[in-house]
Coordinates of C-alpha atoms in Angstrom, one line a residue:
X1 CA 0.0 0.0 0.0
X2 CA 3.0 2.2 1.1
X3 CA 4.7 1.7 -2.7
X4 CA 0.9 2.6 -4.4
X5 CA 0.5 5.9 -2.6
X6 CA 4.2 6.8 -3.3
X7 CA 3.7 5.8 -6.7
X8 CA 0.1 7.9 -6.9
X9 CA 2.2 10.8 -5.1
X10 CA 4.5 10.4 -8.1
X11 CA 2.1 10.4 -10.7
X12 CA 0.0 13.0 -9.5
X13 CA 3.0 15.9 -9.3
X14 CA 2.8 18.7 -10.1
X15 CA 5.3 19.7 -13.6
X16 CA 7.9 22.0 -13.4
X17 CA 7.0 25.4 -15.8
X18 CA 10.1 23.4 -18.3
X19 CA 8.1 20.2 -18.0
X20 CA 4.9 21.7 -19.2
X21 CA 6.8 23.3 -22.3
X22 CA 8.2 19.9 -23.1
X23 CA 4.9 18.6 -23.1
X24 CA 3.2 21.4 -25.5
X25 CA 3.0 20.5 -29.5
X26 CA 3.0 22.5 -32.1
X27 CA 2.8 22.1 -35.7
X28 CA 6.3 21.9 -37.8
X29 CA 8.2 25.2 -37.3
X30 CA 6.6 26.7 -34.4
X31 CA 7.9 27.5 -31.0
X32 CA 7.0 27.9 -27.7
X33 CA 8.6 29.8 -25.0
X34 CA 7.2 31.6 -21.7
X35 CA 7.2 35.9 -22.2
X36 CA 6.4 35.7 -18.5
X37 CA 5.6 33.5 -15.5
X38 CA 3.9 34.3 -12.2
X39 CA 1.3 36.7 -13.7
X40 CA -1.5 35.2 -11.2
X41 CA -5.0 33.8 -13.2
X42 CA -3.2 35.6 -16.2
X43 CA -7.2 36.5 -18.6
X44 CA -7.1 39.2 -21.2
X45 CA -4.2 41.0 -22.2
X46 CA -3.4 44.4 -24.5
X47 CA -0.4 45.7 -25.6
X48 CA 0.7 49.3 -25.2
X49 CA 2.2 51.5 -28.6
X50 CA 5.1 50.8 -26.8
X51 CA 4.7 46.8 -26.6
X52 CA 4.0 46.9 -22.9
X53 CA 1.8 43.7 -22.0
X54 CA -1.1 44.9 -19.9
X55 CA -3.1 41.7 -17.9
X56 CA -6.2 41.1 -16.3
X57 CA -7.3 38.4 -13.9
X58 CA -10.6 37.3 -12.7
X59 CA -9.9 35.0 -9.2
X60 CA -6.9 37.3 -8.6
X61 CA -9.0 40.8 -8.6
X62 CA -5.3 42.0 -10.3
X63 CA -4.1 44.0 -13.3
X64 CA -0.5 43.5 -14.7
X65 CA 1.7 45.8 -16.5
X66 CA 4.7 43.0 -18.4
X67 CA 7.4 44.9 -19.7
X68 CA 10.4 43.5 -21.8
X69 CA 13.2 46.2 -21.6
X70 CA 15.3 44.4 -24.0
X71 CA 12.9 43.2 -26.2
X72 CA 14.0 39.7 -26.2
X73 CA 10.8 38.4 -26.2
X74 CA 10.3 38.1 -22.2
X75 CA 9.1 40.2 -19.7
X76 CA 12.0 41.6 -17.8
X77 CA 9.7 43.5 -14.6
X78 CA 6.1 42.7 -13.5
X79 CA 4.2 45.8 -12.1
X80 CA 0.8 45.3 -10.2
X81 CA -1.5 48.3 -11.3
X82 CA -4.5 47.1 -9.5
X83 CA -5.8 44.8 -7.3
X84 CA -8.9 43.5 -5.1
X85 CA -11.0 44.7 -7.9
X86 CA -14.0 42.8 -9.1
X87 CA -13.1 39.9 -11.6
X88 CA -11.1 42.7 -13.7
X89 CA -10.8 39.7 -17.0
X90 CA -11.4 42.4 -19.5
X91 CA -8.7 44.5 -21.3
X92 CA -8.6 46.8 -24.0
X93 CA -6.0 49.7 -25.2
X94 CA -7.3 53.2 -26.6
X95 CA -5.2 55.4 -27.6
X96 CA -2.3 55.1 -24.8
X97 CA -5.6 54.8 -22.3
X98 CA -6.4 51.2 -20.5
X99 CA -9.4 50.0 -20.3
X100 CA -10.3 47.7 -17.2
X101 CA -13.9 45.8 -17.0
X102 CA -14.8 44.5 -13.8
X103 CA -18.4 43.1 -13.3
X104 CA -20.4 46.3 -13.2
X105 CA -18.1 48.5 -14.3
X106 CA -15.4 50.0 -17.1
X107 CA -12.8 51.6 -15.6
X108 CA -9.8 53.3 -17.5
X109 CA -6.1 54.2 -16.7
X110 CA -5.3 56.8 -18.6
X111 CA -1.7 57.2 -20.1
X112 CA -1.1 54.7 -18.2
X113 CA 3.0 53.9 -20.0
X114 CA 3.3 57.5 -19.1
X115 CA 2.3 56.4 -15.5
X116 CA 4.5 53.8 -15.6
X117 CA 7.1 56.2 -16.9
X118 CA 6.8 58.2 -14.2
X119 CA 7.1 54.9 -11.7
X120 CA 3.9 56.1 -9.9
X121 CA 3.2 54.3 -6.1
X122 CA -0.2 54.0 -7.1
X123 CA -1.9 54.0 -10.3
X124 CA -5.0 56.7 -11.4
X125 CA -8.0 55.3 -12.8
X126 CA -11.3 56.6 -13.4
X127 CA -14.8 55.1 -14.1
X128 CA -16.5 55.1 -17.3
X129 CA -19.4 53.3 -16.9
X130 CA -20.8 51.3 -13.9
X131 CA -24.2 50.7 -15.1
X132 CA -23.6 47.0 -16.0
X133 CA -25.4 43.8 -14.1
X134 CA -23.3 43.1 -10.8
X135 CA -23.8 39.0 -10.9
X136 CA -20.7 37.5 -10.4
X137 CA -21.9 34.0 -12.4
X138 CA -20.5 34.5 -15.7
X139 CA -20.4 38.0 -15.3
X140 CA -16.2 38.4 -16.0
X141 CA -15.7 40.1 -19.1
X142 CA -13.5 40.2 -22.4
X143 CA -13.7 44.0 -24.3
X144 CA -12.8 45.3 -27.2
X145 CA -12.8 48.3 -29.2
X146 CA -15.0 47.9 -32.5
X147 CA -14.1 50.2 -36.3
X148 CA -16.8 52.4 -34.9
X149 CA -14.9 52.8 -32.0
X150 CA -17.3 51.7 -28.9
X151 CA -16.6 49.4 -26.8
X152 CA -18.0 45.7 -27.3
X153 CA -19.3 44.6 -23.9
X154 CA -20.4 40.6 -23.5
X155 CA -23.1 40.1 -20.6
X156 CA -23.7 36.6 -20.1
X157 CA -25.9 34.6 -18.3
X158 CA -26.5 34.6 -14.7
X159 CA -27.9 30.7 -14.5
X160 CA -26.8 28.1 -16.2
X161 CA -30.2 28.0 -18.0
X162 CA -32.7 30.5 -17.4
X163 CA -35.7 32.6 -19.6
X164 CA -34.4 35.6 -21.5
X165 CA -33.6 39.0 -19.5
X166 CA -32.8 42.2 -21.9
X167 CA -29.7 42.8 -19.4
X168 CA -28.4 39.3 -20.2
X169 CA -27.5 37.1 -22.6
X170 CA -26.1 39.8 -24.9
X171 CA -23.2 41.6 -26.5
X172 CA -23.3 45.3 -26.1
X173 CA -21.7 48.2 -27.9
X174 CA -20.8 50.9 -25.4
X175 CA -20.4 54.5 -27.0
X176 CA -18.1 56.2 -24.4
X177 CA -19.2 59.6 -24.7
X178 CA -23.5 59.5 -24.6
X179 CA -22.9 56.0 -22.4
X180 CA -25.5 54.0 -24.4
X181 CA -25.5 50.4 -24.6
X182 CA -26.6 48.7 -28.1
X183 CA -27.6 45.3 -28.5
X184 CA -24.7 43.9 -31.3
X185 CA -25.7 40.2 -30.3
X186 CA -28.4 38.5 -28.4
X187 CA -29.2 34.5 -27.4
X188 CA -26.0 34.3 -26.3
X189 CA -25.9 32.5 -22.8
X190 CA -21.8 33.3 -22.2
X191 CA -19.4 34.8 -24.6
X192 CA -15.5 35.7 -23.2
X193 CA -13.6 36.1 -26.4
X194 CA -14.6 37.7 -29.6
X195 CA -13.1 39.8 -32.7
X196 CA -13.5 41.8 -35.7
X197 CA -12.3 39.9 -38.6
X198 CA -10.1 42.6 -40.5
X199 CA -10.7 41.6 -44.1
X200 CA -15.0 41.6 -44.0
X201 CA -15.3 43.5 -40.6
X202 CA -17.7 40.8 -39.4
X203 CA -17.7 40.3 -35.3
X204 CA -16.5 36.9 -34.4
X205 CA -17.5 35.1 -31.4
X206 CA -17.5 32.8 -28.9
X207 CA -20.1 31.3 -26.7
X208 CA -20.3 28.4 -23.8
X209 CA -23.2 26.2 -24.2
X210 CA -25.1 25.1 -21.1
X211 CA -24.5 22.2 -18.8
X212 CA -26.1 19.3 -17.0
X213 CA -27.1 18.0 -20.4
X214 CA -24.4 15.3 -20.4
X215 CA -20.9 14.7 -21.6
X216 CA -21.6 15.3 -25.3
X217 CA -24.0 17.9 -25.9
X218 CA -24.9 20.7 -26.6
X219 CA -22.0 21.8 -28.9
X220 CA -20.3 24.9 -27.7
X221 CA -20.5 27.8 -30.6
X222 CA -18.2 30.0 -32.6
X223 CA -20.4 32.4 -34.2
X224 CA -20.3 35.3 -36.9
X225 CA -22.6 38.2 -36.7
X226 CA -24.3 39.5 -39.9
X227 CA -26.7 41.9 -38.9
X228 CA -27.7 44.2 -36.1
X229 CA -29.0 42.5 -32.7
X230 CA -28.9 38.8 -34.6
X231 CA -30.0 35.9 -32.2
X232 CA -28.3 32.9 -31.7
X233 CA -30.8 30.6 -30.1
X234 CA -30.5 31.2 -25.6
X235 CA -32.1 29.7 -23.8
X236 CA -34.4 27.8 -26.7
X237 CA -31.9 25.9 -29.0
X238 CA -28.5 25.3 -28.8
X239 CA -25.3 24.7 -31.4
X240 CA -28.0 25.3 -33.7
X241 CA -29.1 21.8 -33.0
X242 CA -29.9 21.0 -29.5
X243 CA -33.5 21.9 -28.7
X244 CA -33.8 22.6 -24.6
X245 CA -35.8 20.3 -22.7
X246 CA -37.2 23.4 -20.7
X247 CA -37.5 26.0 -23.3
X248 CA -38.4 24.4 -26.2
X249 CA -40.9 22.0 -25.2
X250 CA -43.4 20.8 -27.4
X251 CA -41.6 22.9 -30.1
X252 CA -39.4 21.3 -33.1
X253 CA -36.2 23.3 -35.0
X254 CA -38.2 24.3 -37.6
X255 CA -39.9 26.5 -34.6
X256 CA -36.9 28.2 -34.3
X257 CA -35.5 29.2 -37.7
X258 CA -35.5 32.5 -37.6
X259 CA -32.1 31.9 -34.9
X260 CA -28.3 31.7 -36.6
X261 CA -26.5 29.1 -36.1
X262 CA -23.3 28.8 -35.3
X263 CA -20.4 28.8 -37.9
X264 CA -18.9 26.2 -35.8
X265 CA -20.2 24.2 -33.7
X266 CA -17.7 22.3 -31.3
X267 CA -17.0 19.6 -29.4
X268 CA -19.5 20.1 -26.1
X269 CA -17.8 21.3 -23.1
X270 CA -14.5 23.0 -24.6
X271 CA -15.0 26.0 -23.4
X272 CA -13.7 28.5 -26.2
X273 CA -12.5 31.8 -24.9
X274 CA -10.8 33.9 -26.6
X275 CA -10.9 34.4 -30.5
X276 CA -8.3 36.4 -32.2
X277 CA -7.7 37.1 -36.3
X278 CA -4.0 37.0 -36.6
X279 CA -3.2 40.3 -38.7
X280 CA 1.0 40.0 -38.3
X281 CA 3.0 38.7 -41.2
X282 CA 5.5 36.7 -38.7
X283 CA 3.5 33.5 -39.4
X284 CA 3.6 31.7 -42.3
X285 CA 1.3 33.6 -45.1
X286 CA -1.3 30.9 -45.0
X287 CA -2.2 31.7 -41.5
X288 CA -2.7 35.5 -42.0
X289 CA -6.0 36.3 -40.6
X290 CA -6.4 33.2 -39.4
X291 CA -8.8 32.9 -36.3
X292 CA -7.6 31.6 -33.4
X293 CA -9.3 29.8 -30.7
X294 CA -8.9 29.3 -27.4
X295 CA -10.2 26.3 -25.7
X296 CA -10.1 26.6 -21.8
X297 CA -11.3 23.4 -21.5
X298 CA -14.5 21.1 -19.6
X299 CA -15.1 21.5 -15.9
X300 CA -17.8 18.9 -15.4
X301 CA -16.8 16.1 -18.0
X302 CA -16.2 12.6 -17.7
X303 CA -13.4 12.7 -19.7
X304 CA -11.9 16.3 -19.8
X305 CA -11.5 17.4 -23.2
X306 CA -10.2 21.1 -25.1
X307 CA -7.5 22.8 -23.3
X308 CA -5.8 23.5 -26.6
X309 CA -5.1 26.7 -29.2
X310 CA -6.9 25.7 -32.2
X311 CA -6.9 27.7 -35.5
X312 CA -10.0 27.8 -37.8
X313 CA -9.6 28.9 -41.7
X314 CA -12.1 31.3 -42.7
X315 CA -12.9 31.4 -46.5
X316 CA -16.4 33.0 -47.8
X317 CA -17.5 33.6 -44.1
X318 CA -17.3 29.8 -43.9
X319 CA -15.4 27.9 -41.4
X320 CA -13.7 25.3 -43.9
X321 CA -10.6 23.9 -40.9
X322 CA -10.2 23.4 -37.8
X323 CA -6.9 22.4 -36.3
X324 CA -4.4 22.6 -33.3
X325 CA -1.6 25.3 -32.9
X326 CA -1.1 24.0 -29.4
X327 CA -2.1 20.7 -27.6
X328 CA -0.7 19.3 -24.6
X329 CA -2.1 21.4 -21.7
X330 CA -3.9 18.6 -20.7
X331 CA -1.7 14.8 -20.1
X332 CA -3.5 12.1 -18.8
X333 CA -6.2 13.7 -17.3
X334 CA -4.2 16.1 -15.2
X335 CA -4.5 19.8 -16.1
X336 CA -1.2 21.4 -17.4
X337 CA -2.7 25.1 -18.6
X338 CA -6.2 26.8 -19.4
X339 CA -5.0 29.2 -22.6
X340 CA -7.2 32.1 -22.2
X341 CA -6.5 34.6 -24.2
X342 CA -4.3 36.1 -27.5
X343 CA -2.4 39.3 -27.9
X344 CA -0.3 40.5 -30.9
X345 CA 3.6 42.1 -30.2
X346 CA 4.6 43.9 -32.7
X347 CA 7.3 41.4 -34.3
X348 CA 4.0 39.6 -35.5
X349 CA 4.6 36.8 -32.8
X350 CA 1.8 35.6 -30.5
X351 CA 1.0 35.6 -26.8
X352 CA -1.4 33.1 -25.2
X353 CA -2.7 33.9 -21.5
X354 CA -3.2 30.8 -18.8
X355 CA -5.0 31.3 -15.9
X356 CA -4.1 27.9 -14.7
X357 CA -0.7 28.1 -15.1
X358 CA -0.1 31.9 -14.1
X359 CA 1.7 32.4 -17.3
X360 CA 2.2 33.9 -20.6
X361 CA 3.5 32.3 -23.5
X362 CA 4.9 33.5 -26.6
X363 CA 4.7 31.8 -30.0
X364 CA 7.2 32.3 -32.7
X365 CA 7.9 30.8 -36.5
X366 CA 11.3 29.5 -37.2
X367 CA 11.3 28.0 -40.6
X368 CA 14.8 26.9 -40.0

């Protein structure tokens, strides 16, 4: 009995940050290294005009500022700007002004490399906008800046299934200066990643489909939006596919046409997160504007499944691949990394947040 619990002990270790890099694959010329470790339940990051990493947390209540005084690709000092806020996930940059949402709120750091320039104690923020649900279930929050220049706000769900509430279930449009919300995107139980395909201007998302429904359904959703305040089936169908027991009773999916369904529909459980179009040239040319896709990986599985960078090939608005930039996070059932999140540095190469593993990771092309 002694030998099987050393042996368990053994087995269940934890890796060593090298380990978990030696256990990561990536396609043929691609390379993985950390840009920085420590970065506690490392979420949504933006880069400064001057390539400083800014990162937001959701456990942690923290906001990072990474900066890589050499510029050899990791982060040489790790400044806390914030802390014991509430779930601050959400980051966006504006010019040279950081944006923070929390649960209820949008806060904003403005200048904020001048602040760090100036090697402030404390760190100056304001509030933008506080009018935003304060439920803490799936109410962390991924932001970004759309062409029109509001800020695109995701509100999901407060239940894991519940009727529809014009609060929730939504992506918003925030324009800064008259502080109204538009609906972009509704039926949409919990979206944390989404993004502005460059070459069509389409938004891009992502959304987790519900639980309690068993290991393999419903699907969980990328989704393109093609028109204003579009529905994507919450609570009533999901994946396009799945009718609700509770919502849709009595009714069939020809009921329910008049939802989109997803572009993708994916494996149930794999959490996707972030979604990012690549739009450097330091990758190969076939992967420009590629979308990337971040699968945080299942919770309440059987067998755990995602926890992987995938990339998708968009050709006519039409999702025609699917296929892994990264696997390995997960080894035998035990959890090596969550990715998150994606930010751009300037040289083109890619950064991928983990909130499991604290860290930040940089990818790079070596055709060598």
């Amino acid at each position: 009995m002694k030998h099987i619990l050393i042996l368990l002990s053994c087995l269940l270790a934890p890796l060593s940050s090298a380990q978990i890099l030696d256990n990561l694959s990536l396609p043929s010329g691609y390379e993985i290294s950390y840009f920085a470790q420590d970065v506690d339940n490392a979420r949504q990051m933006a880069v400064s005009a001057n390539g400083i990493v800014y990162v937001g947390s959701r456990k942690a209540g923290k906001v990072h500022a990474l900066i890589d005084d050499n510029k050899d690709g990791i982060a040489d000092r790790k400044i806390v700007l914030a802390e014991k806020l509430n779930m601050p996930s959400g980051l966006a940059m504006k010019n040279g002004n950081l944006f923070v949402a929390e649960v209820s709120r949008v806060i904003r750091f403005s200048d904020i490399d001048l602040q760090l320039k100036r090697q402030a104690k404390s760190f100056d923020y304001d509030v933008v906008f506080d009018d935003l649900p304060d439920k803490r279930h799936h109410g962390w929050k991924f932001i970004r800046f759309a062409n029109n220049g509001e800020l695109l706000i995701p509100v999901g769900v407060a239940c894991n299934i519940c009727e529809e509430n014009p609060k929730f279930g939504r992506i918003f449009s925030l324009n800064l200066t008259t502080k109204k919300l538009t609906t972009v995107a509704q039926g949409v139980r919990n979206s944390v990643g989404f993004d502005t395909n460059p070459k069509t201007g389409n938004l891009w998302f992502s959304d987790n489909g519900r639980d309690m429904m068993g290991d393999d359904i419903p699907p969980d959703e990328i989704n393109r939006v093609s028109k204003p305040q579009e529905h994507f089936g919450f609570p009533f169908v999901h994946g396009g596919s799945v009718l609700d027991p509770e919502y849709a009773k009595n009714k069939t999916l020809m009921d329910f046409q008049h939802f989109s369904a997803p572009k993708l529909a994916l494996q149930a459980h794999v959490a996707p997160l972030g979604l990012h179009f690549y739009r450097g040239t330091h990758f190969p040319e076939e992967r420009h504007n590629t979308l990337l896709v971040a699968e945080h990986g299942s919770w309440n599985r059987s067998k755990k499944v995602g926890y992987r960078v995938m990339m998708a090939t968009i050709k006519g608005g039409e999702v025609t691949a699917y296929e892994p930039l990264v696997s390995g996070f997960l080894s035998k059932e035990q959890t090596l990394g969550r990715p998150v999140a994606f930010a751009e540095l300037a040289d083109g190469t890619l950064l991928v947040s983990d909130d499991y593993a604290n860290a930040i990771y940089r990818i790079r092309y070596n055709n060598k």
